[in-house]
PDB file of C-alpha atoms and ligand atoms in Angstrom:
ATOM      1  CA  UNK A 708       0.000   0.000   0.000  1.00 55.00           C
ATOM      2  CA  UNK A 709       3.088   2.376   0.788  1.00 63.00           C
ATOM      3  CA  UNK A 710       4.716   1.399  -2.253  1.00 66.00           C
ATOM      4  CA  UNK A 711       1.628   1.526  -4.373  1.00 68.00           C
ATOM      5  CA  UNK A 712       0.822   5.238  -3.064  1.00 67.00           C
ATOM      6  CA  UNK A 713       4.825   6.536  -3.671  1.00 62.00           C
ATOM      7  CA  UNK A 714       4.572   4.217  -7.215  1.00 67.00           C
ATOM      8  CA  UNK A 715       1.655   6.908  -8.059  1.00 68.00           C
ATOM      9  CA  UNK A 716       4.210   9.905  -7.452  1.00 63.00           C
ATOM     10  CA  UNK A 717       7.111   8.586  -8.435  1.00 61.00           C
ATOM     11  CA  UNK A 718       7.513  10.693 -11.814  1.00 63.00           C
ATOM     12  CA  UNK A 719       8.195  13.230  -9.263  1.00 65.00           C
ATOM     13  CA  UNK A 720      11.475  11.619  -7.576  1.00 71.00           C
ATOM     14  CA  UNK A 721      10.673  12.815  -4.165  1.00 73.00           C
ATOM     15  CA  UNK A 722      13.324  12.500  -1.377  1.00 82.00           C
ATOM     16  CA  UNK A 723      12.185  11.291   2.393  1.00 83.00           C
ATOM     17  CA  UNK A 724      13.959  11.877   5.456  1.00 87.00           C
ATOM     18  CA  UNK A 725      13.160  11.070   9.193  1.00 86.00           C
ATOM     19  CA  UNK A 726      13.427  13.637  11.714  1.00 86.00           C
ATOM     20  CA  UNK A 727      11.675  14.426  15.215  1.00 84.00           C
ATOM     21  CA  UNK A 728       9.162  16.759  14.878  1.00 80.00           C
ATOM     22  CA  UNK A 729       7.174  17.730  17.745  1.00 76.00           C
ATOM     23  CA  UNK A 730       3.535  19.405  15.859  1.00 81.00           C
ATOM     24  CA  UNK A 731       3.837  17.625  12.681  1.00 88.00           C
ATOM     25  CA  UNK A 732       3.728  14.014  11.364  1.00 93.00           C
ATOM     26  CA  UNK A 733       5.566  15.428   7.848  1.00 92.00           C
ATOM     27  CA  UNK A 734       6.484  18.077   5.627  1.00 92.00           C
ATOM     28  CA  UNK A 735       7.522  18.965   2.041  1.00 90.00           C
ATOM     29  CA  UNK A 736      10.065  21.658   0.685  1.00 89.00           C
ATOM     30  CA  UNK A 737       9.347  23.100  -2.516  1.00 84.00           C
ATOM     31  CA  UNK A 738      12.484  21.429  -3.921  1.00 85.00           C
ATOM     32  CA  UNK A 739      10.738  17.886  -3.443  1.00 84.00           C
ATOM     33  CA  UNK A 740      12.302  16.262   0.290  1.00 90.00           C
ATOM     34  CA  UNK A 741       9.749  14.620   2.170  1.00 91.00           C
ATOM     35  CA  UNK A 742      10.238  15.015   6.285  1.00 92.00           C
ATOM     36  CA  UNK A 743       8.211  11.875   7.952  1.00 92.00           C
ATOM     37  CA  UNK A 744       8.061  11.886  11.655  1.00 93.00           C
ATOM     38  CA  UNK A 745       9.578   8.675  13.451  1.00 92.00           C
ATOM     39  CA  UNK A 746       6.532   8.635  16.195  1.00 91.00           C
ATOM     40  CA  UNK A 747       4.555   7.706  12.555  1.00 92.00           C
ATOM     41  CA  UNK A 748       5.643   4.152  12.953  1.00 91.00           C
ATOM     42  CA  UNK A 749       3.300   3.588  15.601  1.00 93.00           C
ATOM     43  CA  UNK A 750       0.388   4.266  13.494  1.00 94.00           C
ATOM     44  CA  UNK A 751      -1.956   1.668  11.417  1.00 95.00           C
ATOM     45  CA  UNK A 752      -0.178   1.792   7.903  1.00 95.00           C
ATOM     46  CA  UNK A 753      -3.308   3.232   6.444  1.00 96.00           C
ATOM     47  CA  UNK A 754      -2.480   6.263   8.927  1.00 96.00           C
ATOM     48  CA  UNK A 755       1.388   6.346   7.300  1.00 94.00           C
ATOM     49  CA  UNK A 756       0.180   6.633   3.656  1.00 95.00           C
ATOM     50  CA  UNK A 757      -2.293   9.228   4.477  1.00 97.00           C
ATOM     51  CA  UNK A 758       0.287  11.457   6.077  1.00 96.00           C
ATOM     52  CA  UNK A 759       3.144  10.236   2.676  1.00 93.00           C
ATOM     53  CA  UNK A 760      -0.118  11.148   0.429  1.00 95.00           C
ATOM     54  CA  UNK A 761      -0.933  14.755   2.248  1.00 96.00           C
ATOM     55  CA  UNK A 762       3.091  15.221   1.579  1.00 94.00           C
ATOM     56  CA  UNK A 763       3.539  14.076  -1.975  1.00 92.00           C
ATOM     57  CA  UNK A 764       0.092  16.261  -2.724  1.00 94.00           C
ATOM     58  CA  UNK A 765       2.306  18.841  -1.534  1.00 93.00           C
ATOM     59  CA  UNK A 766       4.797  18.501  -4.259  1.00 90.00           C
ATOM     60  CA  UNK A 767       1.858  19.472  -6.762  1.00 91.00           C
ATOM     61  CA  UNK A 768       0.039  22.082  -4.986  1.00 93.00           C
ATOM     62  CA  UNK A 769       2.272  23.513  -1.816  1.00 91.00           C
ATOM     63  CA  UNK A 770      -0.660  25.784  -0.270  1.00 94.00           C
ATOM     64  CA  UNK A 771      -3.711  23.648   1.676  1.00 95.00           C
ATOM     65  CA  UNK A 772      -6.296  25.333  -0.983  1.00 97.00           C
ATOM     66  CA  UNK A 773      -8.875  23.847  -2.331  1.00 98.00           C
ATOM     67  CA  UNK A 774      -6.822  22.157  -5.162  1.00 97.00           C
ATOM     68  CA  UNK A 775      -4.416  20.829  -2.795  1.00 97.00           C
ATOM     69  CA  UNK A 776      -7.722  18.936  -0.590  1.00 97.00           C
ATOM     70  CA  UNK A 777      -9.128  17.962  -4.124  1.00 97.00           C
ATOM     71  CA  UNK A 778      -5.793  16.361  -5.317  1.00 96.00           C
ATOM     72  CA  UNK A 779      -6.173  14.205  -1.625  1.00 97.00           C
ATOM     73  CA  UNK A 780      -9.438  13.273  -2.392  1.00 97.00           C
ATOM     74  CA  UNK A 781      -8.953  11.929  -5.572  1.00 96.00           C
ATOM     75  CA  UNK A 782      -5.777   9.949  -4.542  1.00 95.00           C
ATOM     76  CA  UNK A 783      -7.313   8.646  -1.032  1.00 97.00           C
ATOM     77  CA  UNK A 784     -10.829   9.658  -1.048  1.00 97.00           C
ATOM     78  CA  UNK A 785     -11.184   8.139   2.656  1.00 98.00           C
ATOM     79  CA  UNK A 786      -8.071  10.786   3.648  1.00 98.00           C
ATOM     80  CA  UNK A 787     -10.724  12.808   6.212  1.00 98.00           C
ATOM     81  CA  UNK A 788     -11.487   9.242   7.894  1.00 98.00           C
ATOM     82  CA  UNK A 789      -7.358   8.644   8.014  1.00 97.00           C
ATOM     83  CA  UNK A 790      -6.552  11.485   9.626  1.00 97.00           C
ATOM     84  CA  UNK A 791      -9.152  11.576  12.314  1.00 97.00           C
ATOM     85  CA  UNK A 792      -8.034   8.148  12.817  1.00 96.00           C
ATOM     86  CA  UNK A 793      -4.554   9.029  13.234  1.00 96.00           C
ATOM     87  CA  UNK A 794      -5.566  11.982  15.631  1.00 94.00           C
ATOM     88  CA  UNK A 795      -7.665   9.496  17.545  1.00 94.00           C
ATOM     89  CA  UNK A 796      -4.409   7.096  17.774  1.00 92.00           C
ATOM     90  CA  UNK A 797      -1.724  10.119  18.564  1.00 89.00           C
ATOM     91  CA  UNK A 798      -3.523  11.090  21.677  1.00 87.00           C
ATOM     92  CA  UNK A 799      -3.025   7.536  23.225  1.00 83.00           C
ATOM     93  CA  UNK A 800       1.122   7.919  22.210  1.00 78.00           C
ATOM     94  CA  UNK A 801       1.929  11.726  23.821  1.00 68.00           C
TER      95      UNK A 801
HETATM   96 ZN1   ZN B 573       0.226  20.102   4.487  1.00 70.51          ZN
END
């Protein structure tokens, strides 16, 4: 599922790192390097390619407008149901 959802951006070549973060679970430069948060690998992997999705959709629309939310949808139309799922989870972990 991780593979199939960076196979779908992959003309894009993005980069991915791991580094601590303490408010976010990723983030995206303009230039294309993907930040993941290590706490993400206690999260169902449906939560993980939610958070890789809302980061890669960043490489093609860097503002949250409406584009960016309608790129989401049409890549992971369930991405609303992810994330409160992952906010559900994170409390449980801090
Ligand atoms: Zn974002």
């Amino acid at each position: 599922m991780l593979k199939a959802t960076i196979n779908r951006f992959s003309p894009l070549e993005p980069q991915v790192r791991i580094r601590r973060m303490v408010q976010r679970w990723g983030s995206c430069t303009p230039t294309g390097t993907i930040t993941l948060n290590p706490a993400l690998v206690q999260a169902a992997p449906a939560c993980i390619d939610y958070v890789l999705a809302h980061e890669l959709t960043h490489l093609l629309e860097p503002a949250h407008s409406a584009r960016f939310y309608q790129l989401m949808t049409n890549v992971m139309p369930d991405w609303r149901h992810r994330r409160e799922r992952l906010a559900t989870a994170a409390v449980r972990w801090s």
